[in-house]
CSV table of C-alpha atoms in Angstrom, one decimal:
chain,number,residue,atom,x,y,z
A,1,UNK,CA,-7.3,16.7,0.0
A,2,UNK,CA,-4.7,16.4,-2.7
A,3,UNK,CA,-2.8,12.9,-2.2
A,4,UNK,CA,0.2,12.0,-4.2
A,5,UNK,CA,2.1,8.7,-3.9
A,6,UNK,CA,4.9,10.4,-2.8
A,7,UNK,CA,3.6,11.9,0.1
A,8,UNK,CA,1.9,8.6,1.1
A,9,UNK,CA,5.4,6.8,0.7
A,10,UNK,CA,7.0,9.7,2.8
A,11,UNK,CA,4.5,9.2,5.6
A,12,UNK,CA,4.8,5.4,5.5
A,13,UNK,CA,8.8,5.6,5.9
A,14,UNK,CA,8.2,7.9,8.8
A,15,UNK,CA,6.3,5.0,10.4
A,16,UNK,CA,8.1,2.2,9.2
A,17,UNK,CA,9.6,1.8,12.7
A,18,UNK,CA,6.2,2.0,14.4
A,19,UNK,CA,4.9,-0.9,12.0
A,20,UNK,CA,7.9,-3.1,13.1
A,21,UNK,CA,7.2,-2.4,16.6
A,22,UNK,CA,3.6,-3.4,16.1
A,23,UNK,CA,4.4,-6.5,14.2
A,24,UNK,CA,7.0,-7.5,16.9
A,25,UNK,CA,4.6,-6.7,19.9
A,26,UNK,CA,1.7,-9.0,18.3
A,27,UNK,CA,4.1,-12.0,18.0
A,28,UNK,CA,5.8,-11.3,21.4
A,29,UNK,CA,2.6,-11.0,23.0
A,30,UNK,CA,1.2,-14.1,21.5
A,31,UNK,CA,3.6,-16.5,22.9
A,32,UNK,CA,4.8,-14.6,26.0
A,33,UNK,CA,2.9,-16.5,28.6
A,34,UNK,CA,3.0,-20.0,27.0
A,35,UNK,CA,5.8,-22.5,28.2
A,36,UNK,CA,6.5,-23.6,24.6
A,37,UNK,CA,6.3,-20.1,23.2
A,38,UNK,CA,7.0,-19.9,19.3
A,39,UNK,CA,7.2,-23.6,19.1
A,40,UNK,CA,3.3,-23.4,19.3
A,41,UNK,CA,3.3,-22.2,15.7
A,42,UNK,CA,5.0,-25.5,14.6
A,43,UNK,CA,3.4,-27.7,17.1
A,44,UNK,CA,-0.2,-26.4,16.3
A,45,UNK,CA,-0.5,-27.3,12.7
A,46,UNK,CA,1.5,-30.6,13.1
A,47,UNK,CA,-1.2,-31.7,15.7
A,48,UNK,CA,-4.2,-30.8,13.8
A,49,UNK,CA,-2.8,-32.1,10.5
A,50,UNK,CA,-2.2,-35.5,12.4
A,51,UNK,CA,-5.9,-35.3,13.6
A,52,UNK,CA,-7.3,-34.5,10.2
A,53,UNK,CA,-5.1,-37.3,8.8
A,54,UNK,CA,-6.2,-39.8,11.1
A,55,UNK,CA,-9.7,-39.0,10.4
A,56,UNK,CA,-9.9,-38.5,6.6
A,57,UNK,CA,-7.4,-41.0,5.7
A,58,UNK,CA,-8.9,-43.5,7.7
A,59,UNK,CA,-12.6,-42.2,6.5
A,60,UNK,CA,-11.7,-42.6,2.6
A,61,UNK,CA,-9.1,-45.3,2.8
A,62,UNK,CA,-7.0,-43.4,0.2
A,63,UNK,CA,-3.7,-45.0,1.3
A,64,UNK,CA,-1.8,-42.1,-0.1
A,65,UNK,CA,1.3,-41.6,2.0
A,66,UNK,CA,1.6,-37.9,0.8
A,67,UNK,CA,-1.8,-37.3,2.3
A,68,UNK,CA,-0.5,-35.2,5.3
A,69,UNK,CA,1.5,-32.8,3.1
A,70,UNK,CA,-1.7,-32.3,1.2
A,71,UNK,CA,-3.7,-31.5,4.1
A,72,UNK,CA,-0.9,-29.3,5.6
A,73,UNK,CA,-0.6,-27.1,2.5
A,74,UNK,CA,-4.3,-26.2,2.6
A,75,UNK,CA,-4.6,-25.9,6.2
A,76,UNK,CA,-1.6,-23.6,6.9
A,77,UNK,CA,-2.8,-21.2,4.3
A,78,UNK,CA,-6.4,-21.4,5.5
A,79,UNK,CA,-5.4,-20.7,9.0
A,80,UNK,CA,-3.3,-17.9,8.0
A,81,UNK,CA,-6.1,-16.2,6.3
A,82,UNK,CA,-8.6,-17.0,8.8
A,83,UNK,CA,-6.5,-15.9,11.9
A,84,UNK,CA,-5.2,-12.7,9.8
A,85,UNK,CA,-8.5,-11.4,8.8
A,86,UNK,CA,-10.3,-12.1,12.0
A,87,UNK,CA,-7.3,-10.2,14.0
A,88,UNK,CA,-7.4,-7.4,11.4
A,89,UNK,CA,-11.2,-6.9,12.0
A,90,UNK,CA,-10.7,-6.0,15.5
A,91,UNK,CA,-7.4,-3.9,14.7
A,92,UNK,CA,-9.1,-0.5,14.7
A,93,UNK,CA,-11.4,-1.0,17.7
A,94,UNK,CA,-8.4,-2.6,19.9
A,95,UNK,CA,-6.1,0.4,19.3
A,96,UNK,CA,-8.8,3.2,19.9
A,97,UNK,CA,-7.1,4.4,22.9
A,98,UNK,CA,-4.1,5.2,20.6
A,99,UNK,CA,-6.4,6.5,17.7
A,100,UNK,CA,-8.2,8.8,19.8
A,101,UNK,CA,-5.0,10.4,21.2
A,102,UNK,CA,-2.0,10.7,18.7
A,103,UNK,CA,-2.2,10.9,14.9
A,104,UNK,CA,-0.7,7.9,13.3
A,105,UNK,CA,-1.8,6.7,9.7
A,106,UNK,CA,-4.5,4.1,10.7
A,107,UNK,CA,-4.2,1.7,8.3
A,108,UNK,CA,-0.9,0.9,10.0
A,109,UNK,CA,-2.9,-1.2,12.4
A,110,UNK,CA,-4.9,-3.6,10.3
A,111,UNK,CA,-1.8,-3.8,8.0
A,112,UNK,CA,0.6,-4.7,11.0
A,113,UNK,CA,-1.9,-7.1,12.3
A,114,UNK,CA,-1.8,-9.0,9.0
A,115,UNK,CA,2.0,-8.7,8.8
A,116,UNK,CA,2.3,-10.4,12.0
A,117,UNK,CA,0.2,-13.3,11.4
A,118,UNK,CA,2.0,-13.5,8.1
A,119,UNK,CA,5.4,-13.8,9.8
A,120,UNK,CA,4.1,-16.8,12.1
A,121,UNK,CA,2.7,-18.3,9.0
A,122,UNK,CA,6.1,-18.3,7.3
A,123,UNK,CA,7.5,-19.8,10.4
A,124,UNK,CA,5.3,-22.5,10.3
A,125,UNK,CA,5.9,-23.6,6.9
A,126,UNK,CA,9.0,-25.1,8.5
A,127,UNK,CA,6.7,-27.8,9.4
A,128,UNK,CA,5.5,-28.2,5.8
A,129,UNK,CA,9.2,-28.6,4.8
A,130,UNK,CA,9.8,-31.2,7.3
A,131,UNK,CA,6.7,-33.2,6.4
A,132,UNK,CA,8.0,-33.1,2.6
A,133,UNK,CA,11.1,-34.8,4.0
A,134,UNK,CA,9.4,-37.4,6.1
A,135,UNK,CA,6.8,-38.3,3.3
A,136,UNK,CA,9.3,-37.9,0.6
A,137,UNK,CA,7.8,-35.2,-1.6
A,138,UNK,CA,10.7,-34.1,-3.5
A,139,UNK,CA,11.9,-30.3,-3.6
A,140,UNK,CA,12.2,-29.4,-7.3
A,141,UNK,CA,12.6,-26.3,-9.2
A,142,UNK,CA,8.7,-26.0,-9.3
A,143,UNK,CA,8.8,-25.5,-5.4
A,144,UNK,CA,10.2,-22.1,-5.9
A,145,UNK,CA,6.8,-21.4,-7.5
A,146,UNK,CA,5.2,-21.2,-4.2
A,147,UNK,CA,6.3,-17.6,-3.7
A,148,UNK,CA,3.5,-16.7,-6.1
A,149,UNK,CA,0.4,-18.1,-4.1
A,150,UNK,CA,2.1,-17.1,-1.0
A,151,UNK,CA,2.2,-13.4,-2.1
A,152,UNK,CA,-1.4,-13.7,-3.5
A,153,UNK,CA,-2.7,-15.1,0.0
A,154,UNK,CA,-0.9,-12.0,1.6
A,155,UNK,CA,-2.6,-9.4,-0.6
A,156,UNK,CA,-5.7,-11.1,-0.5
A,157,UNK,CA,-5.5,-10.9,3.4
A,158,UNK,CA,-4.5,-7.3,3.2
A,159,UNK,CA,-7.4,-6.3,1.2
A,160,UNK,CA,-9.9,-8.3,3.3
A,161,UNK,CA,-8.3,-7.0,6.4
A,162,UNK,CA,-8.7,-3.3,5.4
A,163,UNK,CA,-12.4,-4.0,4.4
A,164,UNK,CA,-13.1,-5.8,7.6
A,165,UNK,CA,-11.6,-3.5,9.7
A,166,UNK,CA,-13.3,-0.6,8.3
A,167,UNK,CA,-16.7,-2.2,8.3
A,168,UNK,CA,-16.1,-3.7,11.9
A,169,UNK,CA,-15.9,0.1,13.3
A,170,UNK,CA,-19.5,0.8,12.4
A,171,UNK,CA,-21.1,-2.9,12.6
A,172,UNK,CA,-19.8,-4.7,15.8
A,173,UNK,CA,-21.9,-7.9,14.7
A,174,UNK,CA,-19.8,-8.3,11.8
A,175,UNK,CA,-17.4,-10.7,13.8
A,176,UNK,CA,-20.2,-13.3,14.0
A,177,UNK,CA,-21.1,-13.0,10.1
A,178,UNK,CA,-17.3,-13.0,9.1
A,179,UNK,CA,-16.9,-16.4,11.1
A,180,UNK,CA,-19.8,-18.0,9.1
A,181,UNK,CA,-18.4,-16.7,6.0
A,182,UNK,CA,-14.9,-18.4,7.0
A,183,UNK,CA,-16.7,-21.5,7.5
A,184,UNK,CA,-18.2,-21.4,4.1
A,185,UNK,CA,-14.5,-20.8,2.9
A,186,UNK,CA,-12.9,-23.5,4.8
A,187,UNK,CA,-15.2,-26.1,3.5
A,188,UNK,CA,-15.0,-24.8,-0.2
A,189,UNK,CA,-11.1,-25.0,0.4
A,190,UNK,CA,-10.5,-28.6,-0.4
A,191,UNK,CA,-8.5,-28.8,2.6
A,192,UNK,CA,-9.0,-32.4,3.7
A,193,UNK,CA,-10.8,-34.0,0.6
A,194,UNK,CA,-9.2,-34.3,-3.2
A,195,UNK,CA,-11.1,-32.4,-5.7
A,196,UNK,CA,-10.2,-34.7,-8.4
A,197,UNK,CA,-12.4,-37.2,-6.9
A,198,UNK,CA,-15.4,-37.4,-9.2
A,199,UNK,CA,-17.7,-36.7,-6.4
A,200,UNK,CA,-16.5,-33.2,-6.4
A,201,UNK,CA,-16.1,-32.9,-10.3
A,202,UNK,CA,-19.1,-30.8,-10.8
A,203,UNK,CA,-18.6,-28.5,-7.7
A,204,UNK,CA,-14.9,-27.6,-8.6
A,205,UNK,CA,-15.6,-25.0,-11.2
A,206,UNK,CA,-17.7,-23.0,-8.7
A,207,UNK,CA,-15.3,-23.4,-6.0
A,208,UNK,CA,-12.6,-22.1,-8.4
A,209,UNK,CA,-14.7,-18.9,-9.5
A,210,UNK,CA,-16.1,-18.0,-6.3
A,211,UNK,CA,-13.4,-18.8,-3.4
A,212,UNK,CA,-10.3,-17.1,-4.3
A,213,UNK,CA,-8.4,-19.1,-1.2
A,214,UNK,CA,-9.2,-22.0,-3.2
A,215,UNK,CA,-7.5,-21.1,-6.2
A,216,UNK,CA,-4.5,-20.0,-4.0
A,217,UNK,CA,-4.4,-23.2,-2.5
A,218,UNK,CA,-4.5,-24.9,-5.7
A,219,UNK,CA,-1.4,-23.4,-7.0
A,220,UNK,CA,0.5,-23.7,-3.4
A,221,UNK,CA,-0.2,-27.4,-3.7
A,222,UNK,CA,1.1,-27.4,-7.6
A,223,UNK,CA,4.2,-25.8,-6.4
A,224,UNK,CA,4.9,-28.1,-3.5
A,225,UNK,CA,3.9,-31.3,-5.4
A,226,UNK,CA,6.1,-30.2,-8.2
A,227,UNK,CA,3.8,-29.4,-11.0
A,228,UNK,CA,3.5,-26.0,-13.1
A,229,UNK,CA,1.1,-23.4,-11.6
A,230,UNK,CA,-2.6,-23.7,-13.0
A,231,UNK,CA,-3.0,-20.6,-14.9
A,232,UNK,CA,-6.6,-20.3,-14.6
A,233,UNK,CA,-6.5,-20.4,-11.0
A,234,UNK,CA,-3.7,-18.0,-10.8
A,235,UNK,CA,-5.6,-15.3,-13.1
A,236,UNK,CA,-8.8,-15.7,-10.7
A,237,UNK,CA,-6.9,-15.4,-7.6
A,238,UNK,CA,-4.7,-12.5,-8.8
A,239,UNK,CA,-8.0,-10.6,-9.7
A,240,UNK,CA,-9.7,-11.4,-6.5
A,241,UNK,CA,-6.6,-10.6,-4.6
A,242,UNK,CA,-5.6,-7.1,-6.1
A,243,UNK,CA,-9.4,-6.4,-6.5
A,244,UNK,CA,-9.9,-6.6,-2.8
A,245,UNK,CA,-6.9,-4.7,-2.0
A,246,UNK,CA,-8.1,-1.8,-4.2
A,247,UNK,CA,-11.5,-1.8,-2.8
A,248,UNK,CA,-10.1,-2.1,0.7
A,249,UNK,CA,-7.6,1.0,-0.1
A,250,UNK,CA,-10.4,3.0,-1.2
A,251,UNK,CA,-12.8,2.2,1.4
A,252,UNK,CA,-10.5,2.6,4.4
A,253,UNK,CA,-9.1,5.8,2.9
A,254,UNK,CA,-12.7,7.1,2.3
A,255,UNK,CA,-14.0,5.9,6.1
A,256,UNK,CA,-11.1,6.6,8.1
A,257,UNK,CA,-11.9,10.1,9.3
A,258,UNK,CA,-15.1,8.8,10.9
A,259,UNK,CA,-13.5,6.1,12.8
A,260,UNK,CA,-12.9,8.3,15.7
A,261,UNK,CA,-16.6,9.1,16.0
A,262,UNK,CA,-17.5,5.4,16.4
A,263,UNK,CA,-15.0,4.0,18.4
B,1,UNK,CA,7.8,39.9,12.3
B,2,UNK,CA,7.7,36.7,13.8
B,3,UNK,CA,7.4,33.1,12.6
B,4,UNK,CA,3.8,31.8,12.4
B,5,UNK,CA,4.0,28.4,13.5
B,6,UNK,CA,0.3,27.4,13.7
B,7,UNK,CA,-2.5,28.8,11.6
B,8,UNK,CA,-6.1,27.9,12.3
B,9,UNK,CA,-8.0,29.0,9.4
B,10,UNK,CA,-12.0,29.2,9.7
B,11,UNK,CA,-12.3,25.6,11.1
B,12,UNK,CA,-15.7,24.1,11.9
B,13,UNK,CA,-16.5,20.6,13.1
B,14,UNK,CA,-19.7,19.1,12.3
B,15,UNK,CA,-21.0,15.9,14.1
B,16,UNK,CA,-23.7,13.6,12.9
B,17,UNK,CA,-25.4,12.6,15.9
B,18,UNK,CA,-27.8,9.6,15.2
B,19,UNK,CA,-30.8,9.8,17.2
B,20,UNK,CA,-30.3,6.4,18.5
B,21,UNK,CA,-26.5,5.0,18.5
B,22,UNK,CA,-26.8,2.1,15.8
B,23,UNK,CA,-23.5,0.0,15.8
B,24,UNK,CA,-24.7,-3.1,14.5
B,25,UNK,CA,-25.5,-4.4,11.1
B,26,UNK,CA,-28.9,-5.9,12.2
B,27,UNK,CA,-30.3,-2.7,13.6
B,28,UNK,CA,-29.0,-0.8,10.6
B,29,UNK,CA,-30.5,-2.7,8.1
B,30,UNK,CA,-34.0,-2.7,9.9
B,31,UNK,CA,-33.8,1.0,10.6
B,32,UNK,CA,-32.9,1.4,6.8
B,33,UNK,CA,-35.7,-0.7,5.6
B,34,UNK,CA,-38.1,1.1,8.1
B,35,UNK,CA,-36.5,4.5,7.0
B,36,UNK,CA,-35.9,5.4,10.3
B,37,UNK,CA,-32.2,6.4,10.1
B,38,UNK,CA,-32.2,10.0,11.5
B,39,UNK,CA,-29.1,12.0,12.0
B,40,UNK,CA,-29.0,15.3,14.0
B,41,UNK,CA,-26.6,17.6,13.0
B,42,UNK,CA,-24.2,19.2,15.7
B,43,UNK,CA,-21.7,21.9,15.2
B,44,UNK,CA,-19.0,21.4,17.9
B,45,UNK,CA,-16.8,24.3,16.3
B,46,UNK,CA,-18.0,27.0,13.9
B,47,UNK,CA,-15.6,29.4,12.2
B,48,UNK,CA,-12.6,29.2,14.5
B,49,UNK,CA,-9.6,31.3,13.2
B,50,UNK,CA,-6.4,32.3,15.2
B,51,UNK,CA,-2.9,32.2,14.6
B,52,UNK,CA,0.1,31.7,16.8
B,53,UNK,CA,3.7,33.0,16.5
B,54,UNK,CA,6.7,30.9,17.7
B,55,UNK,CA,7.0,31.2,21.6
B,56,UNK,CA,3.3,32.1,22.0
B,57,UNK,CA,1.7,30.5,24.8
B,58,UNK,CA,-2.2,30.1,24.3
B,59,UNK,CA,-4.7,29.4,27.1
B,60,UNK,CA,-7.8,27.8,25.8
B,61,UNK,CA,-10.9,28.9,28.2
B,62,UNK,CA,-14.4,27.7,28.0
B,63,UNK,CA,-17.0,25.9,30.0
B,64,UNK,CA,-17.5,22.3,29.6
B,65,UNK,CA,-18.8,21.4,26.1
B,66,UNK,CA,-17.5,24.4,24.6
B,67,UNK,CA,-15.4,22.5,21.9
B,68,UNK,CA,-11.9,22.9,23.5
B,69,UNK,CA,-11.1,19.3,23.2
B,70,UNK,CA,-12.5,19.0,19.8
B,71,UNK,CA,-10.1,22.1,18.8
B,72,UNK,CA,-6.9,20.3,20.2
B,73,UNK,CA,-8.0,17.0,18.7
B,74,UNK,CA,-8.1,18.9,15.4
B,75,UNK,CA,-4.9,20.7,15.9
B,76,UNK,CA,-3.4,17.3,16.9
B,77,UNK,CA,-4.4,15.8,13.8
B,78,UNK,CA,-6.5,13.1,15.3
B,79,UNK,CA,-10.0,14.5,14.1
B,80,UNK,CA,-10.2,16.2,10.6
B,81,UNK,CA,-12.0,19.3,10.5
B,82,UNK,CA,-15.3,19.3,8.5
B,83,UNK,CA,-14.3,22.8,6.9
B,84,UNK,CA,-11.4,24.9,7.2
B,85,UNK,CA,-7.5,24.1,7.5
B,86,UNK,CA,-5.0,23.7,10.1
B,87,UNK,CA,-1.4,24.6,9.1
B,88,UNK,CA,1.4,23.6,11.4
B,89,UNK,CA,5.0,24.2,11.3
B,90,UNK,CA,7.4,21.9,13.2
B,91,UNK,CA,6.7,18.8,15.6
B,92,UNK,CA,3.8,18.7,17.9
B,93,UNK,CA,3.7,16.8,20.9
B,94,UNK,CA,0.3,16.2,22.6
B,95,UNK,CA,0.3,15.4,26.4
B,96,UNK,CA,-3.1,14.4,26.7
B,97,UNK,CA,-4.4,11.7,29.1
B,98,UNK,CA,-0.9,10.3,29.6
B,99,UNK,CA,-0.2,6.5,29.4
B,100,UNK,CA,-3.5,5.9,27.5
B,101,UNK,CA,-1.6,4.3,24.4
B,102,UNK,CA,0.5,1.9,26.4
B,103,UNK,CA,0.0,-1.7,26.0
B,104,UNK,CA,-0.8,-3.2,29.3
B,105,UNK,CA,1.0,-6.4,28.5
B,106,UNK,CA,4.3,-5.0,27.7
B,107,UNK,CA,6.8,-4.1,30.0
B,108,UNK,CA,7.6,-0.1,30.6
B,109,UNK,CA,10.8,-0.8,28.7
B,110,UNK,CA,9.1,-2.2,25.6
B,111,UNK,CA,6.4,0.4,25.9
B,112,UNK,CA,9.0,3.2,25.6
B,113,UNK,CA,9.8,2.0,22.2
B,114,UNK,CA,6.2,1.2,21.2
B,115,UNK,CA,5.1,4.7,22.3
B,116,UNK,CA,7.9,6.4,21.0
B,117,UNK,CA,7.2,4.8,17.7
B,118,UNK,CA,3.7,6.1,17.7
B,119,UNK,CA,5.0,9.5,18.5
B,120,UNK,CA,6.9,9.3,15.1
B,121,UNK,CA,10.3,9.3,16.8
B,122,UNK,CA,12.9,7.2,14.9
B,123,UNK,CA,14.7,3.9,16.6
B,124,UNK,CA,18.0,5.4,17.1
B,125,UNK,CA,16.8,8.3,18.9
B,126,UNK,CA,14.9,6.3,21.3
B,127,UNK,CA,17.7,3.9,22.0
B,128,UNK,CA,19.9,7.1,22.5
B,129,UNK,CA,17.5,8.7,24.9
B,130,UNK,CA,16.4,5.4,26.6
B,131,UNK,CA,18.4,5.7,29.6
B,132,UNK,CA,17.1,9.5,30.1
B,133,UNK,CA,13.7,8.2,30.0
B,134,UNK,CA,13.9,5.8,32.4
B,135,UNK,CA,15.8,8.2,34.8
B,136,UNK,CA,13.3,10.9,34.4
B,137,UNK,CA,10.4,8.6,35.1
B,138,UNK,CA,12.0,7.3,38.2
B,139,UNK,CA,10.7,4.0,37.8
B,140,UNK,CA,13.9,1.9,38.5
B,141,UNK,CA,13.5,-1.8,38.3
B,142,UNK,CA,9.7,-1.6,37.7
B,143,UNK,CA,10.8,-0.7,34.1
B,144,UNK,CA,10.8,-4.5,33.4
B,145,UNK,CA,7.3,-5.0,34.8
B,146,UNK,CA,4.3,-5.3,32.6
B,147,UNK,CA,2.5,-1.9,32.4
B,148,UNK,CA,-0.6,-3.5,33.7
B,149,UNK,CA,0.6,-3.8,37.2
B,150,UNK,CA,1.7,0.1,37.3
B,151,UNK,CA,-0.2,2.6,39.5
B,152,UNK,CA,-1.8,5.2,37.3
B,153,UNK,CA,0.6,7.8,38.7
B,154,UNK,CA,3.6,5.5,37.5
B,155,UNK,CA,1.7,5.3,34.2
B,156,UNK,CA,1.8,9.1,34.0
B,157,UNK,CA,5.2,9.4,34.8
B,158,UNK,CA,6.3,7.2,32.2
B,159,UNK,CA,4.1,8.8,29.5
B,160,UNK,CA,5.3,12.3,30.3
B,161,UNK,CA,9.0,11.3,30.5
B,162,UNK,CA,8.7,9.8,27.0
B,163,UNK,CA,6.6,12.4,25.5
B,164,UNK,CA,8.9,15.2,26.6
B,165,UNK,CA,12.0,13.8,25.7
B,166,UNK,CA,12.1,15.5,22.3
B,167,UNK,CA,12.0,19.4,22.3
B,168,UNK,CA,8.6,19.9,20.3
B,169,UNK,CA,7.9,22.9,18.5
B,170,UNK,CA,4.2,22.9,19.8
B,171,UNK,CA,3.3,21.4,23.0
B,172,UNK,CA,-0.4,20.6,23.8
B,173,UNK,CA,-1.3,20.5,27.3
B,174,UNK,CA,-4.6,19.3,28.5
B,175,UNK,CA,-4.6,19.8,32.4
B,176,UNK,CA,-1.6,17.4,32.8
B,177,UNK,CA,0.3,19.7,34.9
B,178,UNK,CA,-1.0,17.4,37.7
B,179,UNK,CA,0.9,14.3,37.2
B,180,UNK,CA,2.1,11.8,39.8
B,181,UNK,CA,3.0,12.8,43.4
B,182,UNK,CA,4.1,16.4,44.6
B,183,UNK,CA,7.9,15.6,43.8
B,184,UNK,CA,7.2,14.7,40.4
B,185,UNK,CA,4.8,17.1,39.8
B,186,UNK,CA,7.4,20.1,40.6
B,187,UNK,CA,9.9,18.2,38.5
B,188,UNK,CA,7.3,18.0,35.5
B,189,UNK,CA,6.5,21.6,35.9
B,190,UNK,CA,10.2,22.2,35.8
B,191,UNK,CA,10.7,20.4,32.7
B,192,UNK,CA,7.6,22.3,30.9
B,193,UNK,CA,9.1,25.8,32.2
B,194,UNK,CA,12.3,24.9,30.7
B,195,UNK,CA,10.6,24.1,27.3
B,196,UNK,CA,9.0,27.4,27.7
B,197,UNK,CA,12.3,29.2,28.0
B,198,UNK,CA,13.4,27.5,24.9
B,199,UNK,CA,10.6,29.1,22.8
B,200,UNK,CA,8.1,26.2,22.6
B,201,UNK,CA,4.7,27.3,21.4
B,202,UNK,CA,2.2,26.1,23.8
B,203,UNK,CA,-1.7,25.3,23.7
B,204,UNK,CA,-3.0,25.1,27.1
B,205,UNK,CA,-6.4,24.0,28.3
B,206,UNK,CA,-7.5,24.6,31.9
B,207,UNK,CA,-10.3,25.6,34.1
B,208,UNK,CA,-8.1,27.3,36.3
B,209,UNK,CA,-7.8,30.9,35.3
B,210,UNK,CA,-4.9,31.4,37.9
B,211,UNK,CA,-3.0,28.7,36.0
B,212,UNK,CA,-3.6,30.3,32.8
B,213,UNK,CA,-2.8,33.7,33.7
B,214,UNK,CA,0.4,32.4,35.3
B,215,UNK,CA,1.5,30.3,32.3
B,216,UNK,CA,0.1,31.9,29.3
B,217,UNK,CA,0.7,35.3,27.4
B,218,UNK,CA,-2.5,35.0,25.4
B,219,UNK,CA,-5.8,33.4,25.3
B,220,UNK,CA,-9.2,32.7,23.7
B,221,UNK,CA,-12.5,31.7,24.9
B,222,UNK,CA,-14.8,29.3,23.2
B,223,UNK,CA,-18.6,29.3,23.8
B,224,UNK,CA,-20.8,26.8,22.2
B,225,UNK,CA,-18.1,26.0,19.4
B,226,UNK,CA,-18.0,30.0,18.7
B,227,UNK,CA,-14.7,32.0,19.2
B,228,UNK,CA,-15.9,34.9,21.2
B,229,UNK,CA,-12.8,36.5,22.4
B,230,UNK,CA,-9.0,36.5,21.8
B,231,UNK,CA,-6.1,38.5,22.5
B,232,UNK,CA,-3.7,39.3,25.6
B,233,UNK,CA,-4.4,36.8,28.4
B,234,UNK,CA,-5.3,39.6,30.9
B,235,UNK,CA,-8.0,41.2,28.7
B,236,UNK,CA,-9.3,37.7,28.0
B,237,UNK,CA,-9.2,36.5,31.4
B,238,UNK,CA,-11.1,39.6,32.4
B,239,UNK,CA,-14.0,38.9,30.0
B,240,UNK,CA,-14.0,35.4,31.0
B,241,UNK,CA,-14.3,36.2,34.7
B,242,UNK,CA,-17.1,38.6,34.1
B,243,UNK,CA,-19.0,36.1,31.9
B,244,UNK,CA,-18.8,33.4,34.8
B,245,UNK,CA,-20.1,36.0,37.2
B,246,UNK,CA,-23.0,37.2,35.2
B,247,UNK,CA,-24.4,33.7,35.3
């Protein structure tokens, strides 16, 4: 079947409203039954950062007053990535009733899942801004650069989400495998340790090369702490992000007609 | 000559049935290594061709497993045919398993927007028709209650009300004329009748010959994925009756 970008775009705009509805639904339902509602998006990173600061600052006796901001930057990005990809992985299967009945472009399910996680992530950045004020990390012109790593994180998550949601249709045990991978990603993301420490000096090149999320976090931190972006990390994260997106689109497109036979 | 709204051209559907269902990576790798991954081909539909003019009402007959649902799913765009092509002009609305697409956590009101969006209606349109949908479904105050607390009849009523709020060009009916209680059934039949009068094209699957005779003007019979008869409803239902009786 011939597919031109124009028909894809036409189809997409037809279902734009559905995309918005699905994103809204995800966010609404997540907090419907909780007393504090959407406030949890702010409270949760705040509490975990407090714990991490307490543990690791105490452990290393760093005495750096901006350490909580350092942790927050890494943690917020990592938890977005992990939540978004985990949820996207289940997107096709949890919407199987819909998929079996009415024609809707199927990518809309993993895509909307990642987007809804992105929206809550963006809201949670309020906490980061607050922490910057409290711990006196100045806002500079460099802060605006944060847009770049934030965009990379979104593209990377959409790409991974498409790949995972496709594979998860055929292999149900992928969930367990992915949580192991996520654990590896977390520990090599330098969320709560400082890579400039000489203990990590020899590991850093590997992390840079093989963990795109680490590169994204590095540049996010550069932006927040008012230094220029690291070019190398930027290039590597861009290659990974657009690469996974491309692979994700191709894989999803190739396999989507078989979904219905397996869900 | 009348306008053709649906052309089904030489459609075949092949399923690869794995002898044993493998749905996890571990088993897949083990079977791959042992070279035990075997597929069995199964043709659910073979070279089915027909076309419908605007206003035609087609009854699809056949025993269980004849390929009726597969055919409807291909026409609805849910399944993609392995071979052949389906051409559709206009808006197609499937009335299958009403309410299966609802989110149970969402209230009826929220589901109206969600389900409407799934069916591809624009937002303004749903907002405009919202009151009408609520009234037709007769749900009253229940519209603000999560759908998980609905009875199956209530769900079906809401689903029917949303799906039929547009005037589709092609309507797919899969034994849904038995929605809700007697009162609502009458109302829904009336609604469908009024659609018939407006010249909607209908695909109707039923095991009841009487219903097919009453509602349709043409029919076809599927047997093991093959089209074995098509034409005027009278002729075809006579053939079908003869087939049933011969066994």
